């Protein structure tokens, strides 16, 4: 029995009740190829054949799976497993008829990838199976359930995120001792990758951009890989990096400044920009309370930065972290078309967000921090010890 | 420039022509979470924001991607990249209007996961973007294109599969020297996992069931994990195992028999069953020609086994291998509901299939082999040196 999975399945049953729904259905196949992200929260491993993982409002969990997949689902000890050989529908339809759900939640959402694990082909397959039954008209998006299910972190989950954060901050301290002019971005990244391997951790996202290391004025932006460029005095270095430990991740950024010859501290313009950045983070963190919309938090930070004459950062202020670096549904984001309605969702207690504004400075590079913060009724609580000053390299 | 990707994009343009279509559109977001399997063939890495990877009939490749993802797509050197900051649709719609495609292929299929990488939410998003345009009615499944694109292996691809096969067969020979009564299934699996690590290869699928090691009469079936059960004399041992080398995989099975005290060779009943099994493989391999339907191949083997009084195997006869163990669209499978129309698809030259029947014997265990075979106009050509006799352990 996996305690985290058990916890999530119980939570899901409660959320069905909150949402007045009767059944939550995760319908997948070849799950190692097209992978419903929610499957990681409710099952370990993969299934090959069409499979239904289901939670009912009466707090039962059922799985209808191909016979060859049955043992691995049974061994989890959480689901009542109904195996089939030839036909999924011949097991699935009688199950539905017996349960008689009035409202069925399935995993699709045009607004967020997290709740959008069902492929269009599987949707058509389900439609076809349900043809001529009343259930076809009872399908609804599980976006709200998934948003709360992933968002409301348990103590165990927060503890795991905390461990990933602490280890990441420890490695950032090592970077501070390591950094010197002439090192290439790739050399810094290689050091961190080496330390990950030595500790048998994993990078929180793709190894190509985890860590991402940037120095000086830049073109690529947050998702590009470290280069052979040598780090120079008078440049800002920033690193975007996270670890996965025990299945949970961190996602953090720090900024360093390599003092130019003769400098004892950063130039005034750079110091001022960093101060504005940190103040803008504080504004967001204070406001991170249940019931507030993500777009409101984003705009506090965004407006503070632009009001000081800096350009707007070209991305969302923050996202949730958990099983992966872009976790959860609610987002601290501006009302841009590409985010759909997600910025309008309200925060819930226990959600864990990054806060990551940035200011691009043509002379020195990009100043940025990325903190991790938990939502509480009193406002955000830092899980990461926040960066308050540029880290100076002499 | 990645040669394999370049090769596949050129091939796709040709297939658009064959299918009288103008544009192939792969629409994804957060591709490390919900991953369109075809993306591995046409791009390296992941994108976060809504992104369109497109091939036109005039042999051009375009990518409309979020600004933070642009550099990593550009660095591939294959796509003309159109980056956006706030709105995907504001770049996408003018592109479509300029191109004016009459037939657009998108990645959905209720019948196969391989061509079903588009989520239902992204389908709805696309529908919404195309509202009021003629393009909304011009969307079709790319299943046929993807089937041929993945199925027709280039020489380079076959070469990579061959390397994975050869390495796997080498490890099976090591297992033959290793096996003895009293070893547990898990010990055998651990040895193979150790050898993978030493060689810096990867398992071809999930580490929990790759290798899968079975001994004696069994319950779990092909997708379950090795156990602490000790291997006994008088039992059949079979292993299902594959390697990923240079991004391509093998997927092979072999059967061993541990002679019982006093035995010089396997019992007659066991020998006979194995002979029937091997004959049934030969029937399939001879018939693996372009234009033949997968269901016909499956039934040759299936019927041969049942005609000799053995039970039918509870799975498909074979699947394609390539970038992963369950690759491609066409399948050697019976006409069961869960396979939809896929068994009716015809084979194409250059497809690479497993052939993997099995016979369960209550006294001894499961005899099975899994070979890998390439489709040619003269019939199947073995890429794996086929197993013709039970491997005996004294």
Short mmCIF file of C-alpha atoms in Angstrom, two decimals, chain B residues 5 38 49 56 61 66-67 132 199 208-209 249 326 341 349 367:
data_model
loop_
_atom_site.label_atom_id
_atom_site.label_comp_id
_atom_site.label_asym_id
_atom_site.label_seq_id
_atom_site.Cartn_x
_atom_site.Cartn_y
_atom_site.Cartn_z
CA UNK B 5 14.41 14.07 -37.42
CA UNK B 38 5.11 11.50 -32.20
CA UNK B 49 3.42 26.74 -23.97
CA UNK B 56 3.52 21.20 -45.30
CA UNK B 61 8.56 22.62 -41.51
CA UNK B 66 6.21 30.30 -26.96
CA UNK B 67 9.10 32.76 -26.87
CA UNK B 132 -15.74 30.83 -37.76
CA UNK B 199 27.02 -0.63 -20.12
CA UNK B 208 9.80 -2.80 -12.75
CA UNK B 209 9.01 -5.25 -15.56
CA UNK B 249 14.87 -0.63 -28.52
CA UNK B 326 5.14 -0.67 -28.45
CA UNK B 341 -9.75 -1.65 -36.39
CA UNK B 349 7.74 -2.86 -46.29
CA UNK B 367 6.93 -21.62 -23.12
#
